[in-house]
């Protein structure tokens, strides 16, 4: 029964990821058509806000995998009782890490392209966003290589992990920089 529920949850998450990917494509296409003058400009802001939240939520979830793993290893060695939920959380994130990564890549890219199409008057936040986008692109390349079963290679795994941490730090800086 437990495996059936886990499969259903993963299925819903995959459907949701396709939903995010389609919305990301709609945002970029709609934003481009708005610049050309075929669609109104103001309808895209809420969709961009939704995709921005998806980037934040799933980005943090993907990177918390590292934190949960470290906590689990420390607790497992010290044999602290009643903390099985940490291991369950780690397994949940680990099984869905790649899916979370693709959601972040789709939503983050669409958000970046949206702001490159509709360049704001204040460029302060755009520069920090471009740095985060560059880190994300390199991280996705390493992540793609990891997904091709090169997990045993430290030359791929370690840079992906470091870039993930840099991405979250950059994302936090970008969020603070805008407010």
Short mmCIF file of C-alpha atoms in Angstrom, two decimals:
data_model
loop_
_atom_site.label_atom_id
_atom_site.label_comp_id
_atom_site.label_asym_id
_atom_site.label_seq_id
_atom_site.Cartn_x
_atom_site.Cartn_y
_atom_site.Cartn_z
CA UNK A 1 0.00 0.00 0.00
CA UNK A 2 2.85 2.38 0.87
CA UNK A 3 4.54 1.87 -2.53
CA UNK A 4 1.23 2.49 -4.32
CA UNK A 5 0.79 5.81 -2.50
CA UNK A 6 4.38 6.81 -3.25
CA UNK A 7 3.86 6.05 -6.95
CA UNK A 8 0.68 8.15 -6.99
CA UNK A 9 2.43 11.06 -5.29
CA UNK A 10 5.27 10.87 -7.80
CA UNK A 11 2.75 10.71 -10.66
CA UNK A 12 1.01 13.86 -9.38
CA UNK A 13 4.36 15.59 -9.01
CA UNK A 14 5.31 14.67 -12.60
CA UNK A 15 2.00 16.05 -13.86
CA UNK A 16 2.64 19.21 -11.83
CA UNK A 17 6.13 19.53 -13.31
CA UNK A 18 4.68 19.37 -16.83
CA UNK A 19 2.18 22.00 -15.76
CA UNK A 20 5.06 24.26 -14.68
CA UNK A 21 6.96 23.60 -17.92
CA UNK A 22 3.91 24.44 -20.04
CA UNK A 23 3.22 27.59 -17.99
CA UNK A 24 6.88 28.57 -18.40
CA UNK A 25 6.61 28.23 -22.18
CA UNK A 26 3.34 30.20 -22.15
CA UNK A 27 4.99 32.99 -20.14
CA UNK A 28 7.93 33.30 -22.53
CA UNK A 29 5.76 33.07 -25.65
CA UNK A 30 3.09 35.41 -24.26
CA UNK A 31 5.68 37.90 -23.08
CA UNK A 32 7.29 37.91 -26.51
CA UNK A 33 3.92 38.42 -28.22
CA UNK A 34 3.21 41.28 -25.79
CA UNK A 35 6.43 43.04 -26.75
CA UNK A 36 5.46 42.75 -30.41
CA UNK A 37 2.06 44.22 -29.52
CA UNK A 38 -0.17 41.21 -30.18
CA UNK A 39 -1.16 40.71 -26.52
CA UNK A 40 -1.57 43.06 -23.54
CA UNK A 41 1.46 43.43 -21.21
CA UNK A 42 -0.28 43.29 -17.84
CA UNK A 43 -1.57 39.69 -17.94
CA UNK A 44 1.83 38.04 -17.46
CA UNK A 45 2.81 39.43 -14.05
CA UNK A 46 0.74 36.94 -11.98
CA UNK A 47 2.02 33.98 -13.99
CA UNK A 48 5.58 35.18 -13.44
CA UNK A 49 4.90 35.49 -9.69
CA UNK A 50 3.63 31.89 -9.61
CA UNK A 51 6.69 30.61 -11.45
CA UNK A 52 8.96 32.63 -9.18
CA UNK A 53 7.41 30.92 -6.14
CA UNK A 54 7.87 27.52 -7.79
CA UNK A 55 11.55 28.30 -8.36
CA UNK A 56 11.97 29.25 -4.71
CA UNK A 57 10.03 26.33 -3.23
CA UNK A 58 11.48 23.55 -5.36
CA UNK A 59 14.97 25.08 -5.35
CA UNK A 60 15.04 25.03 -1.57
CA UNK A 61 13.57 21.51 -1.52
CA UNK A 62 16.23 20.20 -3.91
CA UNK A 63 19.08 21.76 -1.92
CA UNK A 64 17.70 20.70 1.47
CA UNK A 65 18.60 17.18 0.37
CA UNK A 66 22.19 17.99 1.33
CA UNK A 67 21.18 19.32 4.73
CA UNK A 68 18.89 16.39 5.54
CA UNK A 69 21.61 13.93 4.54
CA UNK A 70 24.14 15.58 6.85
CA UNK A 71 21.66 15.67 9.72
CA UNK A 72 20.70 12.03 9.16
CA UNK A 73 24.32 10.87 9.14
CA UNK A 74 25.05 12.73 12.39
CA UNK A 75 21.91 11.45 14.12
CA UNK A 76 22.38 7.91 12.84
CA UNK A 77 25.90 7.80 14.29
CA UNK A 78 24.73 9.18 17.65
CA UNK A 79 21.77 6.76 17.73
CA UNK A 80 19.19 9.37 18.76
CA UNK A 81 15.76 7.70 19.11
CA UNK A 82 12.51 8.72 17.37
CA UNK A 83 13.97 10.70 14.46
CA UNK A 84 12.93 8.37 11.66
CA UNK A 85 11.09 11.33 10.05
CA UNK A 86 14.46 12.85 9.08
CA UNK A 87 15.34 9.71 7.14
CA UNK A 88 11.86 9.66 5.55
CA UNK A 89 12.22 13.32 4.55
CA UNK A 90 15.64 12.65 3.08
CA UNK A 91 14.34 9.71 1.07
CA UNK A 92 11.38 11.77 -0.19
CA UNK A 93 13.68 14.57 -1.39
CA UNK A 94 16.27 12.18 -2.81
CA UNK A 95 13.72 10.30 -4.92
CA UNK A 96 12.32 13.56 -6.33
CA UNK A 97 15.49 15.61 -6.56
CA UNK A 98 15.81 15.40 -10.34
CA UNK A 99 12.14 16.28 -10.80
CA UNK A 100 12.51 19.28 -8.46
CA UNK A 101 15.57 20.34 -10.44
CA UNK A 102 13.69 20.35 -13.74
CA UNK A 103 10.84 22.35 -12.18
CA UNK A 104 13.36 24.91 -10.93
CA UNK A 105 15.12 25.02 -14.31
CA UNK A 106 11.87 25.55 -16.22
CA UNK A 107 10.36 28.13 -13.87
CA UNK A 108 13.65 29.96 -13.27
CA UNK A 109 14.45 30.18 -16.98
CA UNK A 110 10.95 31.45 -17.79
CA UNK A 111 11.19 34.03 -14.99
CA UNK A 112 14.58 35.20 -16.28
CA UNK A 113 13.43 35.41 -19.88
CA UNK A 114 10.30 37.28 -18.78
CA UNK A 115 12.43 39.97 -17.16
CA UNK A 116 14.77 40.08 -20.14
CA UNK A 117 11.72 40.68 -22.36
CA UNK A 118 10.16 43.25 -20.00
CA UNK A 119 13.28 44.93 -18.71
CA UNK A 120 12.35 46.85 -15.54
CA UNK A 121 13.33 50.45 -14.89
CA UNK A 122 15.46 49.40 -11.92
CA UNK A 123 18.20 47.07 -13.20
CA UNK A 124 19.54 46.35 -9.69
CA UNK A 125 17.66 43.06 -9.32
CA UNK A 126 18.25 42.04 -12.91
CA UNK A 127 22.01 41.76 -12.48
CA UNK A 128 21.79 39.48 -9.45
CA UNK A 129 19.18 37.42 -11.31
CA UNK A 130 21.47 37.00 -14.30
CA UNK A 131 24.25 35.72 -12.04
CA UNK A 132 21.84 33.22 -10.46
CA UNK A 133 20.66 32.18 -13.95
CA UNK A 134 24.27 31.56 -15.05
CA UNK A 135 24.93 29.43 -11.96
CA UNK A 136 21.69 27.53 -12.59
CA UNK A 137 22.61 26.79 -16.21
CA UNK A 138 25.98 25.31 -15.22
CA UNK A 139 24.33 23.41 -12.35
CA UNK A 140 21.76 21.94 -14.76
CA UNK A 141 24.54 20.78 -17.09
CA UNK A 142 26.28 18.96 -14.23
CA UNK A 143 22.93 17.65 -12.99
CA UNK A 144 22.12 16.30 -16.43
CA UNK A 145 25.44 14.47 -16.47
CA UNK A 146 24.65 13.08 -13.02
CA UNK A 147 21.32 11.84 -14.27
CA UNK A 148 23.12 9.95 -17.04
CA UNK A 149 24.40 7.55 -14.34
CA UNK A 150 27.70 9.31 -13.70
CA UNK A 151 26.86 9.51 -9.99
CA UNK A 152 30.03 7.74 -8.99
CA UNK A 153 32.18 10.44 -10.56
CA UNK A 154 33.20 13.01 -7.93
CA UNK A 155 34.16 15.29 -10.84
CA UNK A 156 30.46 15.66 -11.59
CA UNK A 157 28.76 15.20 -8.21
CA UNK A 158 30.86 17.64 -6.18
CA UNK A 159 30.59 20.59 -8.62
CA UNK A 160 26.83 19.99 -8.89
CA UNK A 161 26.52 20.10 -5.10
CA UNK A 162 28.67 23.23 -4.80
CA UNK A 163 26.70 24.93 -7.58
CA UNK A 164 23.45 23.97 -5.83
CA UNK A 165 24.60 25.69 -2.66
CA UNK A 166 25.80 28.70 -4.68
CA UNK A 167 22.43 28.78 -6.46
CA UNK A 168 20.48 28.92 -3.20
CA UNK A 169 22.79 31.59 -1.76
CA UNK A 170 22.43 33.57 -5.00
CA UNK A 171 18.66 33.09 -5.00
CA UNK A 172 18.42 34.38 -1.44
CA UNK A 173 20.63 37.35 -2.34
CA UNK A 174 18.49 38.01 -5.43
CA UNK A 175 15.29 37.91 -3.35
CA UNK A 176 16.78 40.26 -0.72
CA UNK A 177 18.27 42.51 -3.43
CA UNK A 178 14.81 43.13 -4.85
CA UNK A 179 13.21 44.08 -1.54
#
